[in-house]
Short mmCIF file of C-alpha atoms in Angstrom, two decimals:
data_model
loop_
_atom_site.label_atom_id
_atom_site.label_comp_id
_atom_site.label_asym_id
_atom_site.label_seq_id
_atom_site.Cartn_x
_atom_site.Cartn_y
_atom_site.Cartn_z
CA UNK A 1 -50.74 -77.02 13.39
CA UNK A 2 -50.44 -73.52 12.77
CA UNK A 3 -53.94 -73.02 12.40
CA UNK A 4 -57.38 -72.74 14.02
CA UNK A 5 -58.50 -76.55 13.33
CA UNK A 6 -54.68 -77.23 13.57
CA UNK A 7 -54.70 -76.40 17.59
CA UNK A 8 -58.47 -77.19 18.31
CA UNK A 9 -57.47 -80.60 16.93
CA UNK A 10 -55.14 -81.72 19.34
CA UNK A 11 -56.98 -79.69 22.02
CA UNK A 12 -60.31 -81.69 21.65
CA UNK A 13 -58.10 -85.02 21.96
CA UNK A 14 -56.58 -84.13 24.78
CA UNK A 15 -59.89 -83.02 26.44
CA UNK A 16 -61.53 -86.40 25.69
CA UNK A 17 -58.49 -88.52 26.99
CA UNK A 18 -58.55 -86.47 30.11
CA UNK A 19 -62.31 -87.35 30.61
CA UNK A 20 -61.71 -90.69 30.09
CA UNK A 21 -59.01 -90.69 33.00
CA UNK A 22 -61.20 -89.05 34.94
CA UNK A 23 -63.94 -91.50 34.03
CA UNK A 24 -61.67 -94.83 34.79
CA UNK A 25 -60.12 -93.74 37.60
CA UNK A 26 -63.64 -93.42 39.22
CA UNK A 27 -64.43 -96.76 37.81
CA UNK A 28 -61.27 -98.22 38.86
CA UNK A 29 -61.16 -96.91 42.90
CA UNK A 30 -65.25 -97.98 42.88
CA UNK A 31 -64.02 -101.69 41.87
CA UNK A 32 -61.07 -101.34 44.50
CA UNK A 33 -63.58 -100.16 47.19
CA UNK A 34 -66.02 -103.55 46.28
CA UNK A 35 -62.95 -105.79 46.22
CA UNK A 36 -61.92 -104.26 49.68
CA UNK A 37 -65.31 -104.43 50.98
CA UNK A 38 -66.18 -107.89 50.00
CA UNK A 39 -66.44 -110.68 52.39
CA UNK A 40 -64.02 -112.96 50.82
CA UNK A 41 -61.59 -110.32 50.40
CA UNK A 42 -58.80 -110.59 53.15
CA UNK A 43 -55.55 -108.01 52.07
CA UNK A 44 -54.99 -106.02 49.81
CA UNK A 45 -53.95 -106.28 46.02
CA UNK A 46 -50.41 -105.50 45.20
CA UNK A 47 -50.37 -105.40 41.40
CA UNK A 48 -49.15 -101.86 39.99
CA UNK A 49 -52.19 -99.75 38.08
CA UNK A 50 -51.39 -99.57 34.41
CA UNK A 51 -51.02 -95.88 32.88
CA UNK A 52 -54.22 -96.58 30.62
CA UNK A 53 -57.42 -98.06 31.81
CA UNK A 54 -59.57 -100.70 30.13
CA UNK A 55 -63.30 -100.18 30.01
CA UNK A 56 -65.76 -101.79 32.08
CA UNK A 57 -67.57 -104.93 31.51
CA UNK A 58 -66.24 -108.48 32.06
CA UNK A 59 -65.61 -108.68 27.85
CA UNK A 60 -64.58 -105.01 27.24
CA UNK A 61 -62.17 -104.97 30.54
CA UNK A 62 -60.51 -108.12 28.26
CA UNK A 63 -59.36 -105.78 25.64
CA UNK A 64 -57.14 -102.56 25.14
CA UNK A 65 -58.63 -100.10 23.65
CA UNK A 66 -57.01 -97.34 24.85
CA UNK A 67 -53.07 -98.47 23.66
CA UNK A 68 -54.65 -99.60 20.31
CA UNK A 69 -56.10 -95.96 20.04
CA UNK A 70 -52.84 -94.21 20.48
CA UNK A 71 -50.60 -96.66 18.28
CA UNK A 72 -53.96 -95.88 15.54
CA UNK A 73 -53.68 -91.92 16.14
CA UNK A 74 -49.67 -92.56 15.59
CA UNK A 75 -50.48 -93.73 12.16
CA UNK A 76 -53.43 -91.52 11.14
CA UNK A 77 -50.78 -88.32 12.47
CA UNK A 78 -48.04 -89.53 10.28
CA UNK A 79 -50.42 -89.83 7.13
CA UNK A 80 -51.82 -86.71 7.67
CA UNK A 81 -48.71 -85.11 8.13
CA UNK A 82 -45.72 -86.53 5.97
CA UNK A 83 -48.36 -88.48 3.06
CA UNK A 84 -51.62 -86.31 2.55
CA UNK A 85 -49.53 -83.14 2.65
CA UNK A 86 -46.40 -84.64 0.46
CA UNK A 87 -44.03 -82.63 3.19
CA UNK A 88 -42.11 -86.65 3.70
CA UNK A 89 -38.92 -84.48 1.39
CA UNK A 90 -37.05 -83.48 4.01
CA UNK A 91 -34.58 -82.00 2.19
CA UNK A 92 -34.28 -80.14 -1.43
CA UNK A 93 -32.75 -80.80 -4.74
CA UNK A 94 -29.86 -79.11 -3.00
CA UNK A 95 -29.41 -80.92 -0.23
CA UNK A 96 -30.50 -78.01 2.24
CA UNK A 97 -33.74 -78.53 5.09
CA UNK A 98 -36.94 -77.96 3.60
CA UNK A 99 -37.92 -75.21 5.95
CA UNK A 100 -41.54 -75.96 5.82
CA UNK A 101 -41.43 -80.03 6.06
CA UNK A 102 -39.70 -79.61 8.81
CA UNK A 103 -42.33 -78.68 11.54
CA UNK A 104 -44.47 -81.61 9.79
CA UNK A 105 -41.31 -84.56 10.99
CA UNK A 106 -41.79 -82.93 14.36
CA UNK A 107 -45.46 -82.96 14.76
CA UNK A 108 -44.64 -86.64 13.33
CA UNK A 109 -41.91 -87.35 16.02
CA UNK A 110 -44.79 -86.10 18.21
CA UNK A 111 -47.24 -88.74 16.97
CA UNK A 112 -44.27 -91.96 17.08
CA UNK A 113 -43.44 -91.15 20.38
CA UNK A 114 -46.91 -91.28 21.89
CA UNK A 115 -47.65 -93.92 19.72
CA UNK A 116 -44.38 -96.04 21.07
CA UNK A 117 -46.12 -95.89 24.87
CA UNK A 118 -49.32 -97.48 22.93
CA UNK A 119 -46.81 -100.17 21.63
CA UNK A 120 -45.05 -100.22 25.07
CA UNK A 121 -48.74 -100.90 26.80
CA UNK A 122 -49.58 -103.43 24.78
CA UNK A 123 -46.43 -105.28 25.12
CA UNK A 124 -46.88 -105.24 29.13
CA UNK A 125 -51.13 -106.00 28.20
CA UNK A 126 -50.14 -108.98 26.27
CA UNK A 127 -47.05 -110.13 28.54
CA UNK A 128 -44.84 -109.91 24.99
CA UNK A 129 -41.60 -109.57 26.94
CA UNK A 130 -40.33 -108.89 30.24
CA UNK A 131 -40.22 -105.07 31.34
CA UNK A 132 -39.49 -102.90 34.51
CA UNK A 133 -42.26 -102.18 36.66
CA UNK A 134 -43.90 -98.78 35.96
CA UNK A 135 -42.49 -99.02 32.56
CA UNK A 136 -45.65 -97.50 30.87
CA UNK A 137 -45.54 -94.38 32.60
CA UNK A 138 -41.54 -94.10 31.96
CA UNK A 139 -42.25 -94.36 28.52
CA UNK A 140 -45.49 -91.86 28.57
CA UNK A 141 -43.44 -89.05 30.52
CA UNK A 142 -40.64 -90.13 27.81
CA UNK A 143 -43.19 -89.10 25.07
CA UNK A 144 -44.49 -85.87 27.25
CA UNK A 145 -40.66 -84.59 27.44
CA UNK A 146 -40.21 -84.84 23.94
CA UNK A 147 -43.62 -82.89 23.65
CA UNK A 148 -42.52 -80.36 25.67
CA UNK A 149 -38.78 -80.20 23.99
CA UNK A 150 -39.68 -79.70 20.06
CA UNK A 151 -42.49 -77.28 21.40
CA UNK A 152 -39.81 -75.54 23.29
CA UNK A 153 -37.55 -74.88 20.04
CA UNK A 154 -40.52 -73.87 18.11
CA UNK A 155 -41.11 -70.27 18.57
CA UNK A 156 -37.93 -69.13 16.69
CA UNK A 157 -38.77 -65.86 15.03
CA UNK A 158 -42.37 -65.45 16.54
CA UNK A 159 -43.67 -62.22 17.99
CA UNK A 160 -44.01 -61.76 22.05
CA UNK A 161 -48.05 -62.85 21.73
CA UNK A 162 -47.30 -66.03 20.35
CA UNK A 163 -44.07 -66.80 22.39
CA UNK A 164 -45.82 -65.47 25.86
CA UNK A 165 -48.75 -68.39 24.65
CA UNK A 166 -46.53 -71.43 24.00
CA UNK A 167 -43.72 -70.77 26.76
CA UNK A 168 -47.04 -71.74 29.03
CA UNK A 169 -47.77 -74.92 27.10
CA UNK A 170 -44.40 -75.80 26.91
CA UNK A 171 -43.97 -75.62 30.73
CA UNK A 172 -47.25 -77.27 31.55
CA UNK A 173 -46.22 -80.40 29.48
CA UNK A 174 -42.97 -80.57 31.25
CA UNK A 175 -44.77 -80.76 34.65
CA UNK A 176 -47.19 -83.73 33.28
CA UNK A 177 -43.50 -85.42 32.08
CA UNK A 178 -42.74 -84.64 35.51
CA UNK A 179 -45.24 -86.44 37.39
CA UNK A 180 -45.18 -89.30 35.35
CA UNK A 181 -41.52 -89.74 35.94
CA UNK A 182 -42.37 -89.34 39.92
CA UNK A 183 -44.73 -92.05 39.79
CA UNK A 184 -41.73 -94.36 38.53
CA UNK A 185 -39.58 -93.42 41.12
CA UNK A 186 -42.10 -92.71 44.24
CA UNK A 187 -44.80 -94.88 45.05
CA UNK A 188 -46.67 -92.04 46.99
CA UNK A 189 -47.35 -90.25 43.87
CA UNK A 190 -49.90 -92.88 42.95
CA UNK A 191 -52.16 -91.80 45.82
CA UNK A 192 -52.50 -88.22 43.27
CA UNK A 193 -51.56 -89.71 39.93
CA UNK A 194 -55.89 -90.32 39.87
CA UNK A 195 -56.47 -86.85 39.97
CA UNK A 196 -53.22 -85.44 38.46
CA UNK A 197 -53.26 -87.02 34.98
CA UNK A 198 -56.61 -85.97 34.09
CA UNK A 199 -56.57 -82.48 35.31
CA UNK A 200 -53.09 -82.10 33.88
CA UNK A 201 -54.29 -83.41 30.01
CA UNK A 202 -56.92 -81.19 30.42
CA UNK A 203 -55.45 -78.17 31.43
CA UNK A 204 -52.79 -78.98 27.90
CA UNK A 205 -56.14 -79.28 26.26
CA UNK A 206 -57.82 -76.35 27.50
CA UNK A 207 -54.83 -74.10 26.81
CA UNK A 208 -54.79 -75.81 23.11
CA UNK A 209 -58.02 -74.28 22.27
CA UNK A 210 -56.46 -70.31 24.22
CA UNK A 211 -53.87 -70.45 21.60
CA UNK A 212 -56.47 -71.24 19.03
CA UNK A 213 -58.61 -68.49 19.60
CA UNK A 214 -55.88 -65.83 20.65
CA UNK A 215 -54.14 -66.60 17.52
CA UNK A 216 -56.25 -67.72 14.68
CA UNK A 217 -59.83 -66.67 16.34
CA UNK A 218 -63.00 -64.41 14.67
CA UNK A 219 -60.91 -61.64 16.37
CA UNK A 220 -57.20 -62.40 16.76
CA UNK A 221 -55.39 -60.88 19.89
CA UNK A 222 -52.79 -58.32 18.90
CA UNK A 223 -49.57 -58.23 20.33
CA UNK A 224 -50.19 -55.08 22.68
CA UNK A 225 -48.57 -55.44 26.26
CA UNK A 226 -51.48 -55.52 27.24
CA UNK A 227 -52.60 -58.83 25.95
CA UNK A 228 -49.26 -60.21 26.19
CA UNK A 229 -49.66 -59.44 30.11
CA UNK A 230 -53.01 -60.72 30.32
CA UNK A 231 -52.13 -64.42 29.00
CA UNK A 232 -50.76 -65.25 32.42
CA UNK A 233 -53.93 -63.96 34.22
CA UNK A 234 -55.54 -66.13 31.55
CA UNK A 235 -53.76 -69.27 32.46
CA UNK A 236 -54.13 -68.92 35.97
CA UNK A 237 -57.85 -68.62 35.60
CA UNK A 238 -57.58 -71.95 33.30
CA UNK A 239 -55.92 -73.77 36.56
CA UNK A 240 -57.87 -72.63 39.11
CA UNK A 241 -61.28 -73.16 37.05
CA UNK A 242 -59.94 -76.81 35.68
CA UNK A 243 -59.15 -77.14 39.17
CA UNK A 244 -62.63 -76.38 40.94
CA UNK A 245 -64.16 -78.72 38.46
CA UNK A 246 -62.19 -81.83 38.56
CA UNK A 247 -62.57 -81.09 42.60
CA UNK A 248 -65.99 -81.14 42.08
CA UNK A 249 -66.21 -83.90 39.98
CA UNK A 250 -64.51 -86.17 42.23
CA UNK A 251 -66.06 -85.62 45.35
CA UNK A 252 -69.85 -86.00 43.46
CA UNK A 253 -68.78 -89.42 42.19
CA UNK A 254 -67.03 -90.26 45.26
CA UNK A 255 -70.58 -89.40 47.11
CA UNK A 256 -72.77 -91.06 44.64
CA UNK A 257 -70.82 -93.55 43.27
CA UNK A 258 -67.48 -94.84 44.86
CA UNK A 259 -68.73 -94.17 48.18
CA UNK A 260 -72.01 -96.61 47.65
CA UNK A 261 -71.83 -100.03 49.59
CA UNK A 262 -71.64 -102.77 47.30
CA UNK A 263 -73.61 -105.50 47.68
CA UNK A 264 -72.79 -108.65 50.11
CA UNK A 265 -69.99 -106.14 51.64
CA UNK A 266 -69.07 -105.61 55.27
CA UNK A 267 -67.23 -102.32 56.12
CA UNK A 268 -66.30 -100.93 59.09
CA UNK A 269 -68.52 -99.60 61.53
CA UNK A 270 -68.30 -95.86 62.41
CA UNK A 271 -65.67 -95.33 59.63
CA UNK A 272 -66.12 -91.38 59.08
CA UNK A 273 -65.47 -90.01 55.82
CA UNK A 274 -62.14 -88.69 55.85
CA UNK A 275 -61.35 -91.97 56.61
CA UNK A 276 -62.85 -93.98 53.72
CA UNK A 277 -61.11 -90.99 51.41
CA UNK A 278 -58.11 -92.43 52.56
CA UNK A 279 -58.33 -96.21 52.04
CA UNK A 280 -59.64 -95.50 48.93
CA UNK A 281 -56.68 -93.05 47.95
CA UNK A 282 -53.83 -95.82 49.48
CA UNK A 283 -55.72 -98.91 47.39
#
């Protein structure tokens, strides 16, 4: 990972899961606004959202893509980093850490963990066993923490630049573990866990591809106080721009799409705005 490709790797994947969160939770509060707005509808569901979301369509919605995606990325991380590279020695032909295998098992402990929620959602998909509610996201803000712990104890011996640029990562994956773990304990957090999940992924992803470029860039940053001073301005700018847009984003597709009656529906009279925001937000 200590690269250019080797941070604008997991930086694109992060990006594109975060769309796709942001893509099915539209879908997903347009299909509870229909249910909720349809004639033969009379209360509300009470079945808990799952921490992955199945595409649309009557035979896509039937299988899980997303969970068979991250138990396949599991695998494809773990031969790229342990097999194609031959770093699986961990240790020498004296018995001592192989210095340089050893970032490979945690970029692989990376990969098991995230690919253990994939095995954990299709267990719950499936019905495979019986399993707490909210189970899924325990186990995703599980995999998160762990994430956020070997990146944490990986900038032994690195200069101020480099520390100053992972110390942020580090602390925004801890605040995604964070939520996650809220959502098990505190059913109000699913009335933000919509918005928060994306925008959270992405902001991890968008600060994948700072590192990239600060580091390992056409023009690497130096490590001036200056720039080392200037990666916080930097990451505040990524949270309040990733911020504007995934504001934006929702309230166009609330507008244009959620918001649309569906067809054979009867809502409310007179409902104002603010007020359909907030059925939509408590279904």
């Amino acid at each position: 990972m200590g690269s250019l490709l080797g941070h604008l790797v997991p930086g694109s994947m992060f990006i594109v899961v975060a769309l796709w969160w942001f893509i099915g939770e539209i879908l997903q509060k347009r299909e509870r606004r229909h249910r909720a707005g349809s004639r033969t509808t009379t209360k509300r569901s009470s079945s808990i959202p799952t921490v992955w979301y199945s595409c649309p369509g009557p035979r896509l919605s039937k299988f899980p893509f997303e969970p068979l995606l991250k138990v396949a990325m599991m695998i494809l991380g773990l031969i790229g980093e342990l097999a194609v590279t031959k770093a699986y020695a961990l240790f020498d032909e004296n018995g001592e850490f192989r210095d340089g295998n050893i970032v490979n098992y945690a970029h692989s402990t990376m990969y098991c963990f995230f690919g253990f929620s994939g095995l954990v959602d299709l267990v719950l998909w499936y019905n495979l066993m019986p399993l707490p509610p909210k189970f899924d996201h325990f186990v995703l803000s599980v995999a998160l923490w762990i994430e956020g712990l070997l990146f944490y104890f990986h900038l032994h011996g690195r200069d101020e630049l480099n520390v100053r640029l992972h110390t942020i990562l580090y602390l925004v994956i801890f605040v995604s573990a964070a939520v996650f773990l809220l959502a098990v304990i505190s059913d109000q957090v699913f009335v933000y866990m919509g918005f928060l999940k994306a925008y959270l992924l992405s902001l991890q992803g968008c600060w994948f591809y700072q590192i990239a470029f600060v580091l390992f860039g056409p023009r690497p940053w130096k490590n001036t106080p200056g720039n080392v001073e200037f990666i916080a301005v930097a990451f505040a700018l990524h949270v309040f721009g990733l911020f504007v847009v995934h504001l934006i984003g929702h309230v166009i597709c609330y507008r244009f799409f959620i918001r649309k009656r569906p067809p054979n529906s009867e809502l409310i009279d007179g409902e104002s705005s603010s007020e359909e925001m907030v059925l939509i937000m408590h279904q």
